[in-house]
Amino acid sequence: MAEYITDEERFSALVNFFKDHKNTFLMIFLIASIALISSLSYKSYTASKNAKAAEIYDAWFSSISTEAPLKADSDDHFNQLQKKYSRTGYAQLARMVRGSSLAKEGQLDVALEDFYDLLDASSGLFGNKMLNSVAKINISRIELSNNNFSNVLEVLESFNANNEHPLVYELRGDALAGLNKNSLALDQYSLALQNTQNESEKSILKMKINKLKK
């Protein structure tokens, strides 16, 4: 290892080091600069899109909240959100609200389309985990009502098998019971029973368990 006696020698060695590696340092600087600029640009772009989506969402929600909502206006705002800003939380929230409203009105097939669209839009690395879970739960409920039990299990498959909300276990149990896989259904109902604190839910689960044991 080289030893430098004077400050001048130390300074000269440092200068030579930077000269020898200037291309490397330049490349690191350029990469860091590009990454910083890209990050700031993306944040600015995302903020701008969210702001515009928020305006359209507010207009859409206002149009459906009036006593006599104008369908043409609400449809126009909704379609704008989905076409231009489908990856924003506002577009996905609109999907969830409309799907829930349609389901309450008994329009299950149309509601199911909304929830599948929501599932797709909220998936992925930059997706919305909460809305994604809401979509799966609502899809499962509608598919159960249509006796599409295999579809329910497929939708719920990505949930953690041993660490989920009691409702997930119950829905999975309902689907398995519908497929006459009673032993597996009992396991799911038991997990739901262990994880719920709601007495009303416990009573319903116990009824389902007793029914399968008969």
JSON list of C-alpha atoms in Angstrom, two decimals:
[
{"chain": "A", "resi": 1, "resn": "MET", "atom": "CA", "xyz": [0.00, 0.00, 0.00]},
{"chain": "A", "resi": 2, "resn": "ALA", "atom": "CA", "xyz": [1.44, 3.38, -1.06]},
{"chain": "A", "resi": 3, "resn": "GLU", "atom": "CA", "xyz": [2.29, 5.88, 1.65]},
{"chain": "A", "resi": 4, "resn": "TYR", "atom": "CA", "xyz": [2.38, 9.65, 1.02]},
{"chain": "A", "resi": 5, "resn": "ILE", "atom": "CA", "xyz": [4.60, 11.81, 3.16]},
{"chain": "A", "resi": 6, "resn": "THR", "atom": "CA", "xyz": [3.54, 15.32, 2.23]},
{"chain": "A", "resi": 7, "resn": "ASP", "atom": "CA", "xyz": [0.16, 16.94, 1.76]},
{"chain": "A", "resi": 8, "resn": "GLU", "atom": "CA", "xyz": [1.13, 17.74, -1.84]},
{"chain": "A", "resi": 9, "resn": "GLU", "atom": "CA", "xyz": [1.69, 14.05, -2.55]},
{"chain": "A", "resi": 10, "resn": "ARG", "atom": "CA", "xyz": [-1.64, 13.15, -0.99]},
{"chain": "A", "resi": 11, "resn": "PHE", "atom": "CA", "xyz": [-3.42, 15.80, -3.05]},
{"chain": "A", "resi": 12, "resn": "SER", "atom": "CA", "xyz": [-1.65, 14.72, -6.23]},
{"chain": "A", "resi": 13, "resn": "ALA", "atom": "CA", "xyz": [-2.65, 11.09, -5.63]},
{"chain": "A", "resi": 14, "resn": "LEU", "atom": "CA", "xyz": [-6.27, 12.14, -5.10]},
{"chain": "A", "resi": 15, "resn": "VAL", "atom": "CA", "xyz": [-6.28, 14.16, -8.32]},
{"chain": "A", "resi": 16, "resn": "ASN", "atom": "CA", "xyz": [-4.78, 11.26, -10.23]},
{"chain": "A", "resi": 17, "resn": "PHE", "atom": "CA", "xyz": [-7.39, 8.90, -8.78]},
{"chain": "A", "resi": 18, "resn": "PHE", "atom": "CA", "xyz": [-10.24, 11.08, -10.01]},
{"chain": "A", "resi": 19, "resn": "LYS", "atom": "CA", "xyz": [-8.54, 11.47, -13.42]},
{"chain": "A", "resi": 20, "resn": "ASP", "atom": "CA", "xyz": [-8.21, 7.71, -13.76]},
{"chain": "A", "resi": 21, "resn": "HIS", "atom": "CA", "xyz": [-11.83, 7.10, -12.83]},
{"chain": "A", "resi": 22, "resn": "LYS", "atom": "CA", "xyz": [-13.48, 10.21, -14.26]},
{"chain": "A", "resi": 23, "resn": "ASN", "atom": "CA", "xyz": [-15.58, 8.22, -16.75]},
{"chain": "A", "resi": 24, "resn": "THR", "atom": "CA", "xyz": [-16.94, 6.05, -13.97]},
{"chain": "A", "resi": 25, "resn": "PHE", "atom": "CA", "xyz": [-17.84, 9.03, -11.80]},
{"chain": "A", "resi": 26, "resn": "LEU", "atom": "CA", "xyz": [-19.42, 10.78, -14.78]},
{"chain": "A", "resi": 27, "resn": "MET", "atom": "CA", "xyz": [-21.55, 7.73, -15.53]},
{"chain": "A", "resi": 28, "resn": "ILE", "atom": "CA", "xyz": [-22.68, 7.48, -11.90]},
{"chain": "A", "resi": 29, "resn": "PHE", "atom": "CA", "xyz": [-23.57, 11.18, -11.89]},
{"chain": "A", "resi": 30, "resn": "LEU", "atom": "CA", "xyz": [-25.57, 10.87, -15.11]},
{"chain": "A", "resi": 31, "resn": "ILE", "atom": "CA", "xyz": [-27.47, 7.80, -13.90]},
{"chain": "A", "resi": 32, "resn": "ALA", "atom": "CA", "xyz": [-28.27, 9.49, -10.57]},
{"chain": "A", "resi": 33, "resn": "SER", "atom": "CA", "xyz": [-29.41, 12.66, -12.37]},
{"chain": "A", "resi": 34, "resn": "ILE", "atom": "CA", "xyz": [-31.64, 10.74, -14.77]},
{"chain": "A", "resi": 35, "resn": "ALA", "atom": "CA", "xyz": [-33.16, 8.73, -11.90]},
{"chain": "A", "resi": 36, "resn": "LEU", "atom": "CA", "xyz": [-33.87, 11.90, -9.91]},
{"chain": "A", "resi": 37, "resn": "ILE", "atom": "CA", "xyz": [-35.39, 13.73, -12.88]},
{"chain": "A", "resi": 38, "resn": "SER", "atom": "CA", "xyz": [-37.50, 10.70, -13.82]},
{"chain": "A", "resi": 39, "resn": "SER", "atom": "CA", "xyz": [-38.74, 10.35, -10.25]},
{"chain": "A", "resi": 40, "resn": "LEU", "atom": "CA", "xyz": [-39.70, 14.02, -9.99]},
{"chain": "A", "resi": 41, "resn": "SER", "atom": "CA", "xyz": [-41.34, 13.96, -13.42]},
{"chain": "A", "resi": 42, "resn": "TYR", "atom": "CA", "xyz": [-43.35, 10.84, -12.57]},
{"chain": "A", "resi": 43, "resn": "LYS", "atom": "CA", "xyz": [-44.52, 12.33, -9.27]},
{"chain": "A", "resi": 44, "resn": "SER", "atom": "CA", "xyz": [-45.55, 15.54, -11.04]},
{"chain": "A", "resi": 45, "resn": "TYR", "atom": "CA", "xyz": [-47.34, 13.56, -13.77]},
{"chain": "A", "resi": 46, "resn": "THR", "atom": "CA", "xyz": [-49.13, 11.38, -11.21]},
{"chain": "A", "resi": 47, "resn": "ALA", "atom": "CA", "xyz": [-50.19, 14.39, -9.13]},
{"chain": "A", "resi": 48, "resn": "SER", "atom": "CA", "xyz": [-51.56, 16.09, -12.24]},
{"chain": "A", "resi": 49, "resn": "LYS", "atom": "CA", "xyz": [-53.53, 13.01, -13.28]},
{"chain": "A", "resi": 50, "resn": "ASN", "atom": "CA", "xyz": [-54.91, 12.54, -9.78]},
{"chain": "A", "resi": 51, "resn": "ALA", "atom": "CA", "xyz": [-56.00, 16.19, -9.63]},
{"chain": "A", "resi": 52, "resn": "LYS", "atom": "CA", "xyz": [-57.87, 15.90, -12.93]},
{"chain": "A", "resi": 53, "resn": "ALA", "atom": "CA", "xyz": [-59.37, 12.56, -11.94]},
{"chain": "A", "resi": 54, "resn": "ALA", "atom": "CA", "xyz": [-60.55, 14.06, -8.65]},
{"chain": "A", "resi": 55, "resn": "GLU", "atom": "CA", "xyz": [-62.42, 16.83, -10.49]},
{"chain": "A", "resi": 56, "resn": "ILE", "atom": "CA", "xyz": [-64.18, 14.34, -12.76]},
{"chain": "A", "resi": 57, "resn": "TYR", "atom": "CA", "xyz": [-64.96, 12.03, -9.84]},
{"chain": "A", "resi": 58, "resn": "ASP", "atom": "CA", "xyz": [-66.52, 14.88, -7.86]},
{"chain": "A", "resi": 59, "resn": "ALA", "atom": "CA", "xyz": [-68.64, 15.83, -10.88]},
{"chain": "A", "resi": 60, "resn": "TRP", "atom": "CA", "xyz": [-69.68, 12.20, -11.39]},
{"chain": "A", "resi": 61, "resn": "PHE", "atom": "CA", "xyz": [-70.54, 11.65, -7.73]},
{"chain": "A", "resi": 62, "resn": "SER", "atom": "CA", "xyz": [-72.54, 14.88, -7.63]},
{"chain": "A", "resi": 63, "resn": "SER", "atom": "CA", "xyz": [-74.48, 13.82, -10.73]},
{"chain": "A", "resi": 64, "resn": "ILE", "atom": "CA", "xyz": [-75.51, 10.47, -9.21]},
{"chain": "A", "resi": 65, "resn": "SER", "atom": "CA", "xyz": [-76.30, 12.00, -5.81]},
{"chain": "A", "resi": 66, "resn": "THR", "atom": "CA", "xyz": [-78.99, 14.39, -7.03]},
{"chain": "A", "resi": 67, "resn": "GLU", "atom": "CA", "xyz": [-82.67, 13.52, -6.55]},
{"chain": "A", "resi": 68, "resn": "ALA", "atom": "CA", "xyz": [-83.14, 13.20, -10.29]},
{"chain": "A", "resi": 69, "resn": "PRO", "atom": "CA", "xyz": [-79.70, 12.23, -11.64]},
{"chain": "A", "resi": 70, "resn": "LEU", "atom": "CA", "xyz": [-79.02, 12.88, -15.31]},
{"chain": "A", "resi": 71, "resn": "LYS", "atom": "CA", "xyz": [-77.88, 9.54, -16.71]},
{"chain": "A", "resi": 72, "resn": "ALA", "atom": "CA", "xyz": [-76.14, 11.08, -19.72]},
{"chain": "A", "resi": 73, "resn": "ASP", "atom": "CA", "xyz": [-74.04, 13.34, -17.50]},
{"chain": "A", "resi": 74, "resn": "SER", "atom": "CA", "xyz": [-73.13, 10.61, -15.03]},
{"chain": "A", "resi": 75, "resn": "ASP", "atom": "CA", "xyz": [-72.25, 8.18, -17.83]},
{"chain": "A", "resi": 76, "resn": "ASP", "atom": "CA", "xyz": [-70.09, 10.80, -19.53]},
{"chain": "A", "resi": 77, "resn": "HIS", "atom": "CA", "xyz": [-68.13, 11.55, -16.35]},
{"chain": "A", "resi": 78, "resn": "PHE", "atom": "CA", "xyz": [-67.79, 7.86, -15.52]},
{"chain": "A", "resi": 79, "resn": "ASN", "atom": "CA", "xyz": [-66.53, 6.96, -18.99]},
{"chain": "A", "resi": 80, "resn": "GLN", "atom": "CA", "xyz": [-64.03, 9.83, -18.89]},
{"chain": "A", "resi": 81, "resn": "LEU", "atom": "CA", "xyz": [-62.61, 8.49, -15.64]},
{"chain": "A", "resi": 82, "resn": "GLN", "atom": "CA", "xyz": [-62.27, 4.96, -16.94]},
{"chain": "A", "resi": 83, "resn": "LYS", "atom": "CA", "xyz": [-60.80, 5.84, -20.34]},
{"chain": "A", "resi": 84, "resn": "LYS", "atom": "CA", "xyz": [-58.26, 8.46, -19.27]},
{"chain": "A", "resi": 85, "resn": "TYR", "atom": "CA", "xyz": [-57.55, 7.77, -15.61]},
{"chain": "A", "resi": 86, "resn": "SER", "atom": "CA", "xyz": [-58.31, 4.08, -15.05]},
{"chain": "A", "resi": 87, "resn": "ARG", "atom": "CA", "xyz": [-55.18, 3.54, -12.92]},
{"chain": "A", "resi": 88, "resn": "THR", "atom": "CA", "xyz": [-56.06, 6.30, -10.46]},
{"chain": "A", "resi": 89, "resn": "GLY", "atom": "CA", "xyz": [-57.78, 5.61, -7.17]},
{"chain": "A", "resi": 90, "resn": "TYR", "atom": "CA", "xyz": [-60.67, 7.89, -8.18]},
{"chain": "A", "resi": 91, "resn": "ALA", "atom": "CA", "xyz": [-61.53, 5.84, -11.26]},
{"chain": "A", "resi": 92, "resn": "GLN", "atom": "CA", "xyz": [-61.33, 2.64, -9.26]},
{"chain": "A", "resi": 93, "resn": "LEU", "atom": "CA", "xyz": [-63.42, 4.07, -6.44]},
{"chain": "A", "resi": 94, "resn": "ALA", "atom": "CA", "xyz": [-66.08, 5.08, -8.98]},
{"chain": "A", "resi": 95, "resn": "ARG", "atom": "CA", "xyz": [-66.05, 1.50, -10.28]},
{"chain": "A", "resi": 96, "resn": "MET", "atom": "CA", "xyz": [-66.59, 0.17, -6.76]},
{"chain": "A", "resi": 97, "resn": "VAL", "atom": "CA", "xyz": [-69.41, 2.63, -5.98]},
{"chain": "A", "resi": 98, "resn": "ARG", "atom": "CA", "xyz": [-71.25, 1.92, -9.23]},
{"chain": "A", "resi": 99, "resn": "GLY", "atom": "CA", "xyz": [-70.78, -1.83, -8.94]},
{"chain": "A", "resi": 100, "resn": "SER", "atom": "CA", "xyz": [-72.14, -1.84, -5.38]},
{"chain": "A", "resi": 101, "resn": "SER", "atom": "CA", "xyz": [-75.11, 0.28, -6.42]},
{"chain": "A", "resi": 102, "resn": "LEU", "atom": "CA", "xyz": [-75.92, -2.01, -9.35]},
{"chain": "A", "resi": 103, "resn": "ALA", "atom": "CA", "xyz": [-75.67, -5.08, -7.12]},
{"chain": "A", "resi": 104, "resn": "LYS", "atom": "CA", "xyz": [-78.13, -3.57, -4.64]},
{"chain": "A", "resi": 105, "resn": "GLU", "atom": "CA", "xyz": [-80.51, -2.91, -7.52]},
{"chain": "A", "resi": 106, "resn": "GLY", "atom": "CA", "xyz": [-80.29, -6.56, -8.55]},
{"chain": "A", "resi": 107, "resn": "GLN", "atom": "CA", "xyz": [-78.31, -5.93, -11.73]},
{"chain": "A", "resi": 108, "resn": "LEU", "atom": "CA", "xyz": [-75.79, -8.59, -10.80]},
{"chain": "A", "resi": 109, "resn": "ASP", "atom": "CA", "xyz": [-74.38, -9.30, -14.26]},
{"chain": "A", "resi": 110, "resn": "VAL", "atom": "CA", "xyz": [-73.53, -5.64, -14.89]},
{"chain": "A", "resi": 111, "resn": "ALA", "atom": "CA", "xyz": [-72.20, -5.25, -11.35]},
{"chain": "A", "resi": 112, "resn": "LEU", "atom": "CA", "xyz": [-70.00, -8.31, -11.87]},
{"chain": "A", "resi": 113, "resn": "GLU", "atom": "CA", "xyz": [-68.45, -6.69, -14.95]},
{"chain": "A", "resi": 114, "resn": "ASP", "atom": "CA", "xyz": [-67.63, -3.58, -12.91]},
{"chain": "A", "resi": 115, "resn": "PHE", "atom": "CA", "xyz": [-65.98, -5.60, -10.16]},
{"chain": "A", "resi": 116, "resn": "TYR", "atom": "CA", "xyz": [-63.93, -7.66, -12.62]},
{"chain": "A", "resi": 117, "resn": "ASP", "atom": "CA", "xyz": [-62.81, -4.41, -14.27]},
{"chain": "A", "resi": 118, "resn": "LEU", "atom": "CA", "xyz": [-61.93, -3.06, -10.83]},
{"chain": "A", "resi": 119, "resn": "LEU", "atom": "CA", "xyz": [-59.98, -6.22, -10.05]},
{"chain": "A", "resi": 120, "resn": "ASP", "atom": "CA", "xyz": [-57.95, -5.81, -13.21]},
{"chain": "A", "resi": 121, "resn": "ALA", "atom": "CA", "xyz": [-57.33, -2.06, -12.74]},
{"chain": "A", "resi": 122, "resn": "SER", "atom": "CA", "xyz": [-56.30, -2.40, -9.08]},
{"chain": "A", "resi": 123, "resn": "SER", "atom": "CA", "xyz": [-53.91, -5.33, -9.62]},
{"chain": "A", "resi": 124, "resn": "GLY", "atom": "CA", "xyz": [-50.19, -5.21, -10.18]},
{"chain": "A", "resi": 125, "resn": "LEU", "atom": "CA", "xyz": [-47.17, -3.61, -8.57]},
{"chain": "A", "resi": 126, "resn": "PHE", "atom": "CA", "xyz": [-48.71, -0.14, -8.38]},
{"chain": "A", "resi": 127, "resn": "GLY", "atom": "CA", "xyz": [-52.26, -1.34, -7.77]},
{"chain": "A", "resi": 128, "resn": "ASN", "atom": "CA", "xyz": [-54.57, -0.55, -4.87]},
{"chain": "A", "resi": 129, "resn": "LYS", "atom": "CA", "xyz": [-54.53, -3.50, -2.46]},
{"chain": "A", "resi": 130, "resn": "MET", "atom": "CA", "xyz": [-57.63, -2.42, -0.53]},
{"chain": "A", "resi": 131, "resn": "LEU", "atom": "CA", "xyz": [-59.83, -1.90, -3.61]},
{"chain": "A", "resi": 132, "resn": "ASN", "atom": "CA", "xyz": [-58.43, -5.11, -5.09]},
{"chain": "A", "resi": 133, "resn": "SER", "atom": "CA", "xyz": [-59.60, -7.01, -2.02]},
{"chain": "A", "resi": 134, "resn": "VAL", "atom": "CA", "xyz": [-63.02, -5.31, -2.16]},
{"chain": "A", "resi": 135, "resn": "ALA", "atom": "CA", "xyz": [-63.35, -6.37, -5.80]},
{"chain": "A", "resi": 136, "resn": "LYS", "atom": "CA", "xyz": [-62.53, -9.99, -4.97]},
{"chain": "A", "resi": 137, "resn": "ILE", "atom": "CA", "xyz": [-65.03, -10.11, -2.11]},
{"chain": "A", "resi": 138, "resn": "ASN", "atom": "CA", "xyz": [-67.85, -8.68, -4.22]},
{"chain": "A", "resi": 139, "resn": "ILE", "atom": "CA", "xyz": [-67.04, -10.91, -7.19]},
{"chain": "A", "resi": 140, "resn": "SER", "atom": "CA", "xyz": [-67.15, -13.90, -4.85]},
{"chain": "A", "resi": 141, "resn": "ARG", "atom": "CA", "xyz": [-70.55, -12.93, -3.46]},
{"chain": "A", "resi": 142, "resn": "ILE", "atom": "CA", "xyz": [-72.08, -12.52, -6.90]},
{"chain": "A", "resi": 143, "resn": "GLU", "atom": "CA", "xyz": [-70.49, -15.68, -8.29]},
{"chain": "A", "resi": 144, "resn": "LEU", "atom": "CA", "xyz": [-71.83, -17.58, -5.28]},
{"chain": "A", "resi": 145, "resn": "SER", "atom": "CA", "xyz": [-75.34, -16.34, -6.03]},
{"chain": "A", "resi": 146, "resn": "ASN", "atom": "CA", "xyz": [-74.86, -17.61, -9.60]},
{"chain": "A", "resi": 147, "resn": "ASN", "atom": "CA", "xyz": [-73.59, -20.98, -8.28]},
{"chain": "A", "resi": 148, "resn": "ASN", "atom": "CA", "xyz": [-70.24, -20.45, -9.99]},
{"chain": "A", "resi": 149, "resn": "PHE", "atom": "CA", "xyz": [-68.34, -22.02, -7.12]},
{"chain": "A", "resi": 150, "resn": "SER", "atom": "CA", "xyz": [-65.10, -22.71, -8.98]},
{"chain": "A", "resi": 151, "resn": "ASN", "atom": "CA", "xyz": [-64.92, -19.04, -9.98]},
{"chain": "A", "resi": 152, "resn": "VAL", "atom": "CA", "xyz": [-65.16, -18.07, -6.32]},
{"chain": "A", "resi": 153, "resn": "LEU", "atom": "CA", "xyz": [-62.23, -20.27, -5.35]},
{"chain": "A", "resi": 154, "resn": "GLU", "atom": "CA", "xyz": [-60.17, -18.93, -8.25]},
{"chain": "A", "resi": 155, "resn": "VAL", "atom": "CA", "xyz": [-60.80, -15.31, -7.26]},
{"chain": "A", "resi": 156, "resn": "LEU", "atom": "CA", "xyz": [-60.01, -15.97, -3.60]},
{"chain": "A", "resi": 157, "resn": "GLU", "atom": "CA", "xyz": [-56.91, -18.04, -4.36]},
{"chain": "A", "resi": 158, "resn": "SER", "atom": "CA", "xyz": [-54.50, -15.11, -3.99]},
{"chain": "A", "resi": 159, "resn": "PHE", "atom": "CA", "xyz": [-55.59, -14.44, -0.42]},
{"chain": "A", "resi": 160, "resn": "ASN", "atom": "CA", "xyz": [-53.34, -15.83, 2.30]},
{"chain": "A", "resi": 161, "resn": "ALA", "atom": "CA", "xyz": [-54.70, -19.25, 3.22]},
{"chain": "A", "resi": 162, "resn": "ASN", "atom": "CA", "xyz": [-53.94, -18.85, 6.95]},
{"chain": "A", "resi": 163, "resn": "ASN", "atom": "CA", "xyz": [-54.10, -15.15, 7.68]},
{"chain": "A", "resi": 164, "resn": "GLU", "atom": "CA", "xyz": [-57.19, -13.46, 6.29]},
{"chain": "A", "resi": 165, "resn": "HIS", "atom": "CA", "xyz": [-60.46, -11.78, 7.24]},
{"chain": "A", "resi": 166, "resn": "PRO", "atom": "CA", "xyz": [-63.13, -14.23, 8.49]},
{"chain": "A", "resi": 167, "resn": "LEU", "atom": "CA", "xyz": [-65.32, -13.33, 5.50]},
{"chain": "A", "resi": 168, "resn": "VAL", "atom": "CA", "xyz": [-62.72, -14.74, 3.10]},
{"chain": "A", "resi": 169, "resn": "TYR", "atom": "CA", "xyz": [-62.77, -18.07, 4.95]},
{"chain": "A", "resi": 170, "resn": "GLU", "atom": "CA", "xyz": [-66.56, -18.08, 4.97]},
{"chain": "A", "resi": 171, "resn": "LEU", "atom": "CA", "xyz": [-66.84, -17.36, 1.25]},
{"chain": "A", "resi": 172, "resn": "ARG", "atom": "CA", "xyz": [-64.28, -20.03, 0.50]},
{"chain": "A", "resi": 173, "resn": "GLY", "atom": "CA", "xyz": [-66.25, -22.43, 2.70]},
{"chain": "A", "resi": 174, "resn": "ASP", "atom": "CA", "xyz": [-69.51, -21.59, 0.89]},
{"chain": "A", "resi": 175, "resn": "ALA", "atom": "CA", "xyz": [-67.89, -22.32, -2.47]},
{"chain": "A", "resi": 176, "resn": "LEU", "atom": "CA", "xyz": [-66.42, -25.63, -1.27]},
{"chain": "A", "resi": 177, "resn": "ALA", "atom": "CA", "xyz": [-69.77, -26.63, 0.22]},
{"chain": "A", "resi": 178, "resn": "GLY", "atom": "CA", "xyz": [-71.38, -25.82, -3.13]},
{"chain": "A", "resi": 179, "resn": "LEU", "atom": "CA", "xyz": [-68.93, -28.23, -4.76]},
{"chain": "A", "resi": 180, "resn": "ASN", "atom": "CA", "xyz": [-69.80, -30.87, -2.12]},
{"chain": "A", "resi": 181, "resn": "LYS", "atom": "CA", "xyz": [-66.29, -30.73, -0.67]},
{"chain": "A", "resi": 182, "resn": "ASN", "atom": "CA", "xyz": [-67.71, -30.73, 2.83]},
{"chain": "A", "resi": 183, "resn": "SER", "atom": "CA", "xyz": [-64.54, -31.62, 4.73]},
{"chain": "A", "resi": 184, "resn": "LEU", "atom": "CA", "xyz": [-62.63, -28.72, 3.19]},
{"chain": "A", "resi": 185, "resn": "ALA", "atom": "CA", "xyz": [-65.61, -26.43, 3.69]},
{"chain": "A", "resi": 186, "resn": "LEU", "atom": "CA", "xyz": [-65.71, -27.30, 7.41]},
{"chain": "A", "resi": 187, "resn": "ASP", "atom": "CA", "xyz": [-62.03, -26.38, 7.71]},
{"chain": "A", "resi": 188, "resn": "GLN", "atom": "CA", "xyz": [-62.73, -22.94, 6.23]},
{"chain": "A", "resi": 189, "resn": "TYR", "atom": "CA", "xyz": [-65.80, -22.35, 8.40]},
{"chain": "A", "resi": 190, "resn": "SER", "atom": "CA", "xyz": [-63.76, -23.32, 11.46]},
{"chain": "A", "resi": 191, "resn": "LEU", "atom": "CA", "xyz": [-61.07, -20.78, 10.54]},
{"chain": "A", "resi": 192, "resn": "ALA", "atom": "CA", "xyz": [-63.73, -18.12, 10.07]},
{"chain": "A", "resi": 193, "resn": "LEU", "atom": "CA", "xyz": [-65.23, -18.98, 13.46]},
{"chain": "A", "resi": 194, "resn": "GLN", "atom": "CA", "xyz": [-61.83, -18.76, 15.17]},
{"chain": "A", "resi": 195, "resn": "ASN", "atom": "CA", "xyz": [-61.08, -15.36, 13.68]},
{"chain": "A", "resi": 196, "resn": "THR", "atom": "CA", "xyz": [-64.37, -13.52, 14.12]},
{"chain": "A", "resi": 197, "resn": "GLN", "atom": "CA", "xyz": [-65.46, -11.60, 17.21]},
{"chain": "A", "resi": 198, "resn": "ASN", "atom": "CA", "xyz": [-68.96, -10.82, 15.93]},
{"chain": "A", "resi": 199, "resn": "GLU", "atom": "CA", "xyz": [-71.57, -12.92, 17.74]},
{"chain": "A", "resi": 200, "resn": "SER", "atom": "CA", "xyz": [-74.06, -12.72, 14.88]},
{"chain": "A", "resi": 201, "resn": "GLU", "atom": "CA", "xyz": [-71.44, -13.99, 12.44]},
{"chain": "A", "resi": 202, "resn": "LYS", "atom": "CA", "xyz": [-70.52, -16.77, 14.88]},
{"chain": "A", "resi": 203, "resn": "SER", "atom": "CA", "xyz": [-74.13, -17.92, 14.99]},
{"chain": "A", "resi": 204, "resn": "ILE", "atom": "CA", "xyz": [-74.37, -18.06, 11.19]},
{"chain": "A", "resi": 205, "resn": "LEU", "atom": "CA", "xyz": [-71.11, -19.97, 10.93]},
{"chain": "A", "resi": 206, "resn": "LYS", "atom": "CA", "xyz": [-72.20, -22.48, 13.56]},
{"chain": "A", "resi": 207, "resn": "MET", "atom": "CA", "xyz": [-75.41, -23.06, 11.61]},
{"chain": "A", "resi": 208, "resn": "LYS", "atom": "CA", "xyz": [-73.41, -23.72, 8.44]},
{"chain": "A", "resi": 209, "resn": "ILE", "atom": "CA", "xyz": [-71.07, -26.09, 10.28]},
{"chain": "A", "resi": 210, "resn": "ASN", "atom": "CA", "xyz": [-73.96, -28.03, 11.85]},
{"chain": "A", "resi": 211, "resn": "LYS", "atom": "CA", "xyz": [-75.70, -28.29, 8.47]},
{"chain": "A", "resi": 212, "resn": "LEU", "atom": "CA", "xyz": [-72.65, -29.91, 6.89]},
{"chain": "A", "resi": 213, "resn": "LYS", "atom": "CA", "xyz": [-72.15, -32.30, 9.80]},
{"chain": "A", "resi": 214, "resn": "LYS", "atom": "CA", "xyz": [-75.64, -33.76, 9.50]}
]
